[in-house]
Coordinates of C-alpha atoms in Angstrom, one line a residue:
M1 CA -5.2 7.0 14.8
I2 CA -3.1 5.1 12.2
I3 CA -4.6 2.3 10.1
G4 CA -2.0 0.3 8.3
L5 CA -3.3 -1.4 5.2
F6 CA -0.1 -2.8 3.6
C7 CA 3.3 -3.6 4.9
V8 CA 6.0 -1.5 3.3
I9 CA 9.6 -1.5 4.6
C10 CA 11.1 1.6 2.9
L11 CA 10.7 4.0 0.0
S12 CA 13.0 4.6 -2.9
P13 CA 13.0 6.8 -6.0
F14 CA 12.6 5.7 -9.6
K15 CA 15.4 3.8 -11.2
S16 CA 14.6 4.7 -14.8
I17 CA 11.9 6.7 -16.6
H18 CA 10.2 5.4 -19.7
A19 CA 6.4 6.0 -20.0
Q20 CA 3.6 7.9 -18.3
D21 CA 0.1 7.4 -17.1
T22 CA -2.4 10.1 -16.2
L23 CA -4.6 10.2 -13.1
E24 CA -7.7 12.4 -12.6
V25 CA -8.1 13.8 -9.1
M26 CA -11.3 15.2 -7.7
Y27 CA -12.1 16.9 -4.4
Y28 CA -15.8 17.4 -3.7
N29 CA -17.9 18.7 -0.8
I30 CA -21.1 16.6 -1.2
L31 CA -23.3 18.5 1.3
N32 CA -24.1 16.3 4.3
Y33 CA -24.5 13.1 2.3
P34 CA -26.7 11.0 2.6
G35 CA -28.8 13.1 4.9
S36 CA -32.5 12.8 4.0
T37 CA -31.8 12.5 0.3
P38 CA -29.7 9.4 -0.4
E39 CA -31.2 9.3 -3.9
R40 CA -28.6 12.0 -4.7
V41 CA -26.3 9.2 -5.5
E42 CA -27.8 9.3 -9.0
Y43 CA -26.3 12.8 -9.5
F44 CA -22.9 11.6 -8.1
R45 CA -23.1 8.7 -10.6
T46 CA -23.8 11.1 -13.5
I47 CA -20.9 13.3 -12.5
N48 CA -18.3 10.6 -12.2
Q49 CA -19.5 8.8 -15.3
Y50 CA -18.5 12.0 -17.1
I51 CA -15.2 12.6 -15.2
K52 CA -14.2 9.0 -14.5
A53 CA -11.8 10.2 -11.8
D54 CA -9.1 7.9 -10.4
I55 CA -8.9 9.5 -7.0
I56 CA -12.0 11.0 -5.4
L57 CA -11.9 12.8 -2.0
V58 CA -15.2 14.0 -0.5
N59 CA -16.1 16.3 2.4
E60 CA -19.4 16.2 4.4
I61 CA -20.1 12.5 4.3
L62 CA -22.2 11.5 7.3
S63 CA -21.9 7.8 7.7
E64 CA -20.3 4.6 6.5
S65 CA -23.6 3.5 4.9
G66 CA -23.4 6.7 2.8
A67 CA -19.9 5.8 1.7
D68 CA -21.1 2.4 0.7
L69 CA -24.0 3.8 -1.2
L70 CA -21.7 6.1 -3.2
L71 CA -19.3 3.3 -3.9
Q72 CA -21.9 0.7 -4.9
D73 CA -24.5 2.8 -6.7
G74 CA -22.4 5.8 -7.7
L75 CA -19.1 4.4 -8.8
N76 CA -19.2 0.6 -9.3
V77 CA -22.0 0.7 -11.9
Y78 CA -22.7 -0.5 -15.4
G79 CA -20.4 -3.5 -15.1
S80 CA -17.5 -1.6 -13.4
N81 CA -16.2 -2.9 -10.1
H82 CA -12.7 -1.3 -9.9
Y83 CA -13.4 1.4 -7.3
Q84 CA -12.6 0.8 -3.7
R85 CA -12.8 3.1 -0.7
A86 CA -10.9 3.8 2.5
I87 CA -12.0 2.7 6.0
F88 CA -14.6 5.1 7.3
T89 CA -13.4 7.3 10.3
N90 CA -16.3 8.7 12.3
G91 CA -15.2 12.1 13.7
Y92 CA -17.1 14.6 15.8
D93 CA -18.6 16.4 12.9
T94 CA -19.0 15.6 9.2
D95 CA -16.3 13.3 7.8
N96 CA -14.1 12.7 4.8
M97 CA -13.8 9.7 2.5
L98 CA -11.5 8.5 -0.3
F99 CA -12.5 6.4 -3.3
Y100 CA -9.9 5.2 -5.7
N101 CA -9.4 3.2 -8.9
S102 CA -7.9 -0.1 -7.7
E103 CA -6.8 -1.0 -11.2
K104 CA -4.2 1.7 -10.9
L105 CA -3.8 2.4 -7.2
V106 CA -3.4 0.6 -3.9
L107 CA -4.3 2.2 -0.5
Y108 CA -1.1 1.6 1.6
S109 CA -2.2 3.3 4.8
Q110 CA -4.5 5.9 6.3
D111 CA -4.3 8.2 9.3
T112 CA -6.3 11.0 10.9
I113 CA -5.2 14.4 12.2
E114 CA -7.3 15.7 15.0
T115 CA -8.3 19.4 15.1
A116 CA -10.8 21.3 17.2
L117 CA -13.6 21.0 14.7
R118 CA -13.1 18.1 12.2
L119 CA -10.7 15.4 11.4
I120 CA -8.3 15.9 8.6
N121 CA -7.8 12.6 6.9
E122 CA -4.5 11.3 5.5
Y123 CA -4.6 8.6 2.7
V124 CA -1.4 7.2 1.3
L125 CA -1.7 5.6 -2.0
Y126 CA 0.9 4.0 -4.3
Y127 CA 0.8 3.4 -8.0
K128 CA 0.2 -0.2 -9.0
T129 CA 2.4 -1.8 -11.6
N130 CA 4.3 -5.1 -11.9
M131 CA 7.3 -3.2 -13.0
Y132 CA 8.0 -2.2 -9.3
S133 CA 9.0 -4.2 -6.3
P134 CA 5.8 -4.3 -4.3
I135 CA 7.7 -3.3 -1.2
T136 CA 10.4 -0.8 -2.0
D137 CA 10.3 0.7 -5.5
T138 CA 7.1 2.4 -6.2
T139 CA 5.4 5.8 -6.4
F140 CA 3.7 7.1 -3.2
L141 CA 1.1 9.8 -3.1
Y142 CA 0.0 11.5 0.2
F143 CA -3.5 12.8 0.0
Y144 CA -5.1 14.9 2.7
S145 CA -8.8 15.9 2.9
A146 CA -9.8 18.9 5.0
H147 CA -13.0 20.8 5.7
L148 CA -11.9 23.9 7.6
K149 CA -13.9 26.1 9.9
A150 CA -16.6 28.1 8.0
S151 CA -17.7 31.8 8.2
T152 CA -16.1 35.2 8.2
G153 CA -14.4 37.1 11.0
T154 CA -11.0 37.1 12.7
T155 CA -12.0 34.4 15.2
N156 CA -12.9 31.9 12.4
Q157 CA -9.8 32.8 10.5
Q158 CA -7.7 31.9 13.5
K159 CA -9.6 28.6 13.9
R160 CA -8.8 27.8 10.3
L161 CA -5.2 28.6 10.9
A162 CA -5.1 26.3 14.0
E163 CA -6.4 23.5 11.9
V164 CA -3.8 24.1 9.2
L165 CA -1.0 24.2 11.8
E166 CA -2.1 20.7 13.0
F167 CA -1.7 19.5 9.5
K168 CA 1.7 21.2 9.0
D169 CA 3.0 19.8 12.3
H170 CA 1.9 16.3 11.2
I171 CA 3.7 16.3 7.8
D172 CA 6.8 18.0 9.2
N173 CA 7.2 15.1 11.6
K174 CA 6.8 12.4 9.0
S175 CA 9.8 10.8 7.3
N176 CA 9.9 10.1 3.6
V177 CA 6.7 12.0 2.9
E178 CA 6.4 12.9 -0.8
N179 CA 3.9 13.9 -3.5
I180 CA 1.6 15.8 -1.0
F181 CA -1.9 16.8 -2.0
F182 CA -3.9 18.9 0.5
G183 CA -7.4 19.8 -0.6
G184 CA -11.1 20.1 0.3
D185 CA -13.4 22.9 1.4
F186 CA -11.1 25.5 3.0
N187 CA -13.8 28.2 3.6
V188 CA -11.2 30.9 3.0
Y189 CA -12.3 34.2 1.4
T190 CA -8.9 35.6 0.3
S191 CA -5.4 34.5 -0.2
S192 CA -4.2 36.9 2.5
E193 CA -5.9 34.8 5.2
P194 CA -3.5 33.3 7.7
A195 CA -4.5 29.7 7.0
Y196 CA -3.9 30.0 3.3
Q197 CA -0.6 31.8 3.8
S198 CA 0.6 29.1 6.2
L199 CA -0.3 26.4 3.7
I200 CA 1.7 28.2 0.9
N201 CA 4.7 29.3 2.9
D202 CA 5.2 27.5 6.2
G203 CA 7.0 24.3 7.3
L204 CA 9.2 21.8 5.6
H205 CA 6.6 21.3 2.8
P206 CA 5.2 24.5 1.4
L207 CA 2.3 23.9 -1.0
N208 CA 1.5 25.3 -4.4
D209 CA -1.8 26.7 -5.6
P210 CA -2.2 26.1 -9.4
L211 CA -4.9 28.8 -9.6
P212 CA -4.6 32.6 -9.0
A213 CA -4.3 34.0 -5.6
G214 CA -6.4 37.1 -4.6
S215 CA -9.5 38.3 -2.9
W216 CA -11.9 35.8 -4.3
H217 CA -15.1 36.5 -2.3
D218 CA -17.8 38.2 -4.4
N219 CA -15.2 39.3 -6.9
E220 CA -16.2 39.0 -10.5
N221 CA -12.6 39.0 -11.6
Y222 CA -12.3 35.5 -10.2
A223 CA -15.6 34.2 -11.6
M224 CA -13.8 31.5 -13.5
I225 CA -12.5 29.8 -10.3
H226 CA -15.4 30.1 -8.0
S227 CA -16.7 26.8 -6.6
Q228 CA -19.7 27.8 -4.4
S229 CA -22.6 28.2 -4.5
T230 CA -24.3 26.3 -7.4
R231 CA -27.7 27.7 -6.3
T232 CA -29.7 30.9 -5.7
A233 CA -32.7 29.0 -4.4
Q234 CA -32.7 27.5 -0.9
F235 CA -33.1 23.7 -0.7
G236 CA -31.5 20.7 0.8
G237 CA -29.6 22.7 3.5
G238 CA -27.0 24.1 1.1
A239 CA -25.9 27.7 0.6
S240 CA -27.9 29.8 -1.9
G241 CA -25.8 32.8 -2.7
G242 CA -24.9 31.8 -6.2
M243 CA -21.4 31.4 -7.7
D244 CA -19.3 34.0 -5.7
D245 CA -16.8 32.1 -3.5
R246 CA -13.7 30.0 -4.1
F247 CA -13.9 27.6 -1.1
D248 CA -12.6 24.4 -2.7
F249 CA -8.9 23.8 -3.4
I250 CA -6.3 21.3 -4.5
L251 CA -2.8 22.3 -3.3
F252 CA 0.4 20.2 -3.8
S253 CA 4.0 20.0 -2.8
D254 CA 7.0 21.3 -4.8
D255 CA 8.0 17.7 -5.9
V256 CA 4.6 17.5 -7.7
N257 CA 5.6 20.7 -9.6
T258 CA 9.0 19.3 -10.6
G259 CA 8.2 15.6 -10.9
N260 CA 11.2 14.7 -8.7
N261 CA 9.3 11.9 -7.0
G262 CA 7.6 10.4 -10.0
I263 CA 4.3 12.5 -9.9
T264 CA 3.9 15.7 -11.9
Y265 CA 1.0 18.1 -12.0
I266 CA -0.2 18.7 -15.6
P267 CA -0.2 22.5 -16.1
N268 CA -3.6 24.2 -16.6
S269 CA -5.5 21.0 -15.6
C270 CA -7.0 22.4 -12.3
F271 CA -10.6 23.8 -12.5
A272 CA -14.0 23.7 -10.9
L273 CA -16.2 21.4 -13.0
G274 CA -19.2 23.2 -14.5
N275 CA -18.0 26.7 -13.9
D276 CA -17.9 28.5 -17.3
G277 CA -17.3 32.0 -15.7
N278 CA -20.7 33.3 -16.9
H279 CA -22.7 32.6 -13.7
F280 CA -21.3 35.0 -11.2
N281 CA -23.8 35.5 -8.3
G282 CA -26.1 33.2 -10.2
S283 CA -27.0 29.5 -10.2
L284 CA -25.7 26.9 -12.7
L285 CA -29.2 26.7 -14.2
D286 CA -29.5 30.4 -15.0
S287 CA -28.9 31.7 -18.5
P288 CA -26.7 31.8 -20.5
Q289 CA -26.7 28.0 -20.9
N290 CA -23.5 26.4 -19.7
T291 CA -22.0 24.4 -22.6
T292 CA -18.7 23.4 -20.9
V293 CA -20.2 20.0 -19.9
P294 CA -23.4 18.1 -21.0
D295 CA -26.7 19.4 -19.6
S296 CA -27.2 16.2 -17.6
V297 CA -23.9 17.0 -15.8
I298 CA -25.0 20.6 -15.0
Q299 CA -28.3 19.3 -13.6
A300 CA -26.4 16.7 -11.5
L301 CA -24.0 19.3 -10.2
Y302 CA -26.8 21.7 -9.3
Y303 CA -28.9 19.1 -7.4
M304 CA -26.0 17.1 -5.8
A305 CA -24.5 19.8 -3.7
D306 CA -23.9 23.5 -3.2
H307 CA -20.2 23.2 -4.1
L308 CA -18.6 22.3 -7.4
P309 CA -16.0 19.5 -7.5
V310 CA -12.4 20.7 -8.1
L311 CA -10.3 18.6 -10.5
C312 CA -6.7 18.3 -11.6
K313 CA -4.7 15.8 -13.6
I314 CA -1.4 14.4 -12.6
E315 CA 1.1 12.4 -14.6
V316 CA 2.7 9.2 -13.2
Q317 CA 6.2 8.4 -14.5
L318 CA 6.6 4.7 -15.1
P319 CA 10.0 2.9 -15.1
E320 CA 11.3 1.1 -18.1
A321 CA 9.8 -2.3 -18.6
Q322 CA 11.9 -5.0 -17.2
Q323 CA 12.2 -8.7 -18.2
D324 CA 10.9 -11.0 -15.5
K325 CA 13.6 -12.8 -13.5
Y326 CA 13.3 -16.2 -11.7
L327 CA 14.9 -17.8 -8.6
D328 CA 16.8 -21.0 -9.2
L329 CA 17.6 -22.3 -5.7
K330 CA 18.7 -25.5 -4.1
V331 CA 18.6 -26.3 -0.4
Y332 CA 18.3 -29.5 1.7
L333 CA 16.6 -30.0 5.1
E334 CA 18.5 -32.2 7.5
G335 CA 15.3 -33.9 8.9
A336 CA 14.1 -35.1 5.5
Y337 CA 17.6 -35.9 3.9
N338 CA 18.1 -39.6 3.2
G339 CA 21.7 -39.5 1.8
T340 CA 20.7 -38.9 -1.8
N341 CA 17.8 -36.5 -1.8
M342 CA 14.9 -35.7 0.6
N343 CA 11.9 -37.9 1.7
T344 CA 8.4 -36.9 0.8
T345 CA 6.7 -38.6 3.7
L346 CA 4.9 -35.4 4.7
I347 CA 3.0 -35.1 1.5
S348 CA -0.2 -36.6 2.8
T349 CA -0.3 -34.2 5.7
L350 CA 0.9 -31.0 4.1
P351 CA -1.5 -28.0 4.6
E352 CA -3.1 -26.9 1.4
N353 CA -2.4 -23.2 2.3
Q354 CA 1.0 -21.9 3.3
P355 CA 1.7 -22.5 7.0
F356 CA 3.7 -19.3 7.9
N357 CA 0.6 -17.2 8.9
Q358 CA 1.5 -17.4 12.6
S359 CA 4.2 -16.3 15.0
P360 CA 7.1 -16.0 14.6
W361 CA 6.8 -15.6 10.8
N362 CA 3.6 -13.6 10.6
Y363 CA 3.5 -13.9 6.8
Y364 CA 0.0 -13.6 5.4
G365 CA 0.4 -14.5 1.7
D366 CA -2.3 -16.5 0.0
E367 CA -0.1 -19.1 -1.6
S368 CA -1.7 -22.5 -1.9
N369 CA -1.4 -25.7 -3.8
T370 CA -4.7 -27.5 -4.0
G371 CA -4.5 -31.2 -4.4
Y372 CA -0.7 -31.6 -4.4
L373 CA -0.8 -33.3 -7.8
M374 CA 3.0 -33.6 -7.6
N375 CA 4.4 -36.5 -5.6
N376 CA 7.9 -35.0 -5.1
I377 CA 7.1 -32.3 -2.6
T378 CA 9.0 -32.4 0.7
D379 CA 7.5 -29.3 2.5
W380 CA 6.8 -25.6 2.5
V381 CA 9.6 -23.0 2.9
L382 CA 9.4 -19.2 3.3
V383 CA 11.7 -17.4 0.9
E384 CA 12.8 -13.8 1.5
L385 CA 15.0 -11.4 -0.6
R386 CA 17.0 -8.5 0.7
E387 CA 18.7 -6.0 -1.6
T388 CA 21.7 -3.9 -0.6
T389 CA 24.9 -2.4 -2.0
G390 CA 26.8 -3.7 1.0
E391 CA 28.1 -7.1 2.2
A392 CA 25.8 -9.8 3.5
N393 CA 25.9 -8.4 7.1
M394 CA 24.4 -5.2 5.7
A395 CA 21.3 -7.1 4.5
T396 CA 19.2 -6.1 7.5
P397 CA 15.4 -6.3 7.7
D398 CA 14.9 -2.8 6.3
T399 CA 16.5 -4.0 3.0
K400 CA 13.8 -6.6 2.5
I401 CA 12.1 -6.3 -0.9
W402 CA 10.2 -9.6 -1.4
E403 CA 8.8 -12.6 0.5
Q404 CA 6.9 -15.7 -0.6
A405 CA 5.9 -19.1 0.6
C406 CA 7.1 -21.8 -1.8
L407 CA 7.3 -25.5 -2.1
L408 CA 10.5 -27.4 -1.6
L409 CA 10.9 -30.5 -3.8
N410 CA 12.8 -33.6 -2.8
D411 CA 15.8 -32.7 -5.1
G412 CA 16.3 -29.5 -3.2
S413 CA 14.8 -27.2 -5.7
I414 CA 12.2 -24.5 -4.8
I415 CA 9.1 -23.8 -6.9
N416 CA 6.2 -21.3 -6.8
A417 CA 3.3 -23.0 -5.0
N418 CA 0.5 -21.5 -7.2
D419 CA 1.8 -22.6 -10.6
N420 CA 4.6 -25.1 -9.8
D421 CA 7.1 -22.9 -11.7
L422 CA 10.2 -21.2 -10.5
P423 CA 9.5 -18.2 -8.2
K424 CA 9.1 -15.1 -10.4
L425 CA 10.5 -11.6 -9.7
D426 CA 8.5 -9.1 -11.8
F427 CA 10.0 -5.9 -10.6
N428 CA 13.2 -3.8 -10.9
I429 CA 16.4 -4.9 -9.1
S430 CA 19.5 -2.8 -9.2
D431 CA 21.7 -3.9 -6.3
D432 CA 22.9 -7.2 -4.8
L433 CA 20.4 -9.8 -3.7
Y434 CA 20.8 -12.0 -0.6
I435 CA 18.3 -14.7 0.0
I436 CA 16.9 -16.2 3.3
I437 CA 15.3 -19.6 3.5
R438 CA 13.0 -20.2 6.5
H439 CA 11.4 -23.5 7.6
R440 CA 9.0 -24.3 10.4
N441 CA 11.4 -26.5 12.4
H442 CA 14.9 -26.0 10.8
L443 CA 17.2 -23.0 11.5
D444 CA 16.9 -20.1 9.1
I445 CA 19.8 -19.5 6.7
M446 CA 20.9 -16.6 4.6
S447 CA 23.2 -16.6 1.6
A448 CA 26.8 -15.4 2.4
N449 CA 27.2 -14.2 -1.2
P450 CA 25.0 -12.3 -3.6
L451 CA 22.8 -14.3 -6.0
L452 CA 24.3 -14.7 -9.5
L453 CA 22.2 -13.5 -12.5
T454 CA 22.5 -15.5 -15.7
D455 CA 20.1 -14.4 -18.4
T456 CA 16.8 -14.4 -16.4
L457 CA 17.9 -16.7 -13.6
Y458 CA 19.1 -15.7 -10.1
S459 CA 20.8 -18.9 -9.0
Y460 CA 22.1 -20.1 -5.6
D461 CA 23.0 -23.6 -4.4
Y462 CA 23.2 -23.8 -0.6
S463 CA 24.2 -27.4 -0.6
I464 CA 27.7 -27.3 -2.0
S465 CA 29.6 -25.7 0.9
Q466 CA 29.5 -24.2 4.4
D467 CA 30.7 -21.0 2.7
Q468 CA 27.4 -20.6 1.0
V469 CA 25.7 -19.6 4.3
L470 CA 26.3 -16.5 6.4
G471 CA 27.8 -17.6 9.8
L472 CA 29.2 -20.9 8.3
T473 CA 28.7 -23.8 10.7
S474 CA 27.1 -21.9 13.5
G475 CA 23.8 -22.6 11.9
Y476 CA 24.6 -25.0 9.1
K477 CA 25.9 -28.5 8.9
E478 CA 27.3 -31.2 6.6
L479 CA 24.7 -33.9 6.0
S480 CA 26.9 -36.3 4.0
P481 CA 30.3 -35.8 2.5
G482 CA 30.2 -32.6 0.4
I483 CA 26.5 -32.1 0.9
W484 CA 25.3 -29.3 3.3
G485 CA 21.9 -28.6 4.7
M486 CA 19.7 -26.7 7.1
V487 CA 19.8 -27.9 10.8
S488 CA 16.7 -29.5 12.3
G489 CA 15.4 -29.0 15.8
D490 CA 14.1 -25.4 16.0
A491 CA 10.5 -26.3 16.9
N492 CA 9.5 -22.7 17.9
G493 CA 11.2 -20.9 15.0
D494 CA 13.2 -18.6 17.2
R495 CA 16.5 -19.4 15.4
F496 CA 18.0 -21.2 18.4
I497 CA 17.9 -24.9 19.2
N498 CA 17.6 -25.1 23.0
Q499 CA 15.4 -26.3 25.9
L500 CA 12.4 -24.4 24.6
D501 CA 12.3 -26.7 21.6
K502 CA 12.5 -29.8 23.8
V503 CA 9.5 -28.6 25.7
I504 CA 7.5 -28.6 22.5
W505 CA 8.8 -32.1 21.7
I506 CA 7.7 -33.3 25.2
N507 CA 4.2 -31.9 24.6
Q508 CA 3.9 -33.6 21.2
V509 CA 5.7 -36.9 21.6
G510 CA 3.5 -39.8 20.7
K511 CA 1.4 -37.7 18.3
N512 CA 1.2 -38.0 14.5
G513 CA 0.8 -35.3 11.8
Y514 CA 2.2 -32.1 10.5
L515 CA 3.7 -30.9 13.8
P516 CA 6.7 -28.7 14.8
A517 CA 8.4 -31.4 16.9
D518 CA 8.6 -33.8 13.9
F519 CA 12.3 -33.0 13.4
K520 CA 12.9 -36.1 11.1
M521 CA 9.8 -35.2 9.1
D522 CA 8.1 -38.6 9.0
T523 CA 4.8 -37.5 10.6
Q524 CA 5.5 -39.3 13.9
I525 CA 6.9 -37.6 17.0
D526 CA 9.0 -40.1 19.0
N527 CA 12.4 -40.5 20.7
S528 CA 14.3 -40.4 17.4
D529 CA 13.2 -36.8 16.8
K530 CA 14.8 -35.8 20.1
N531 CA 17.9 -38.1 20.2
E532 CA 18.9 -37.9 16.5
F533 CA 18.2 -34.2 15.9
W534 CA 17.4 -32.0 18.9
F535 CA 20.0 -33.5 21.2
L536 CA 22.8 -33.4 18.6
N537 CA 22.0 -29.9 17.4
Q538 CA 21.6 -28.0 20.7
S539 CA 24.7 -25.8 20.0
Y540 CA 23.4 -24.5 16.6
F541 CA 21.8 -21.1 16.0
S542 CA 21.0 -18.8 13.0
T543 CA 23.1 -15.8 12.1
I544 CA 20.8 -13.6 10.0
P545 CA 21.3 -9.8 10.3
E546 CA 18.5 -8.3 12.4

């Protein structure tokens, strides 16, 4: 099952490195939460108020209500509201969950990997900064949360291996995967186990363990990295053997070691919170007193779960700050053109919110212009940018980097709907930009030439020549001597003017309002829309690379 949360066309590496930010990652088995003790959220709150992790992945969550309780009463507390969570996936055993700092991160997508026992969850995040293109130029992190089969014995070892192989097959068949983190409660007793060896050595993406390999179980030599159990007394359903197992892990791919994809593990930052190495086969509350964290945190770790959370820090490389750029564009619509500029007859019927949130555009931006205080607005247009090193015909949909609904003024200029300024590009651009203008009943056009950058302005004037549009006169026409504009008559937005558009006109003729068949853009659908625009423009079509 794949749940897409944000539309991204493609991925690309950094263009320049300048600064860094640090993210705290925490994996934590929270012992069948909420179970019969939802009040344990108080302990979870104490732990994270101390850690203030940016990325939190938990095992053994039982319900969506439990996830909400941890989010609302454990994380977004004391005036903070920046944590968000993933969509809850209800598997056939206990489940996983991701919480993340939304001031720094965006959840792009999530997926699940089915195994014989439990789901392994995939969460793809990207780092949030206005120095990147929101579509193509950012840092992606692939987080996986797993709770592998428990208990000793060859049979259980093979079951853990089978679960790991499902994960390995999943990532080996993904394209562009980078910055992989695989963690959780592995239930392995030694690094010689097949599941652990497969994670470290097999497939296209072998993983790295930042902590020592060895025979961890009941071995005092590894007391500093044990993560289970926090207790010697039996309560709450957890294990009671004291600190003698390393079950909880954070592993990561080679690029996280090298920083090749913008994320770097900070050496020596991985540890089990609250383990001071002095409580082998004992509980956290036994003497000697643990002084590595405040006593309130030790108490919270003891009562929250029988596992300790495992933490690590990663460094995010940020690109060099770029000066904002703006789009300075000019285009005319045939239907509204009056020989000098364009009419504004539609202004009383214009929708307050952008009108492209429907087929065939399927654009769901939140642009709006409440009140339309300006009296020189002709209509809405949808503006799209494509970036490529090739010619215009190489600017295919997979080169798309930006899209926004804007307002078209009667002088042909285009402005940002929300603030009535020029559309702003607040991300890195390194190659040539080609621009597409879409309208609800005129043929789409794309620039035949790259946009010119002068200081902070990317400028393009479609009106001066047929040569400004890819495809020339196949989808563009001269409106008056030396003035060119977009062709009216495409009522269904399919980039062809044909009988299908006439059918829409037939169904709307005699009506008034903001309607697709209003080809002359005067709010009235009548014979002039058909005779003066649709009939004369039947041979026109758009020529945009698809």
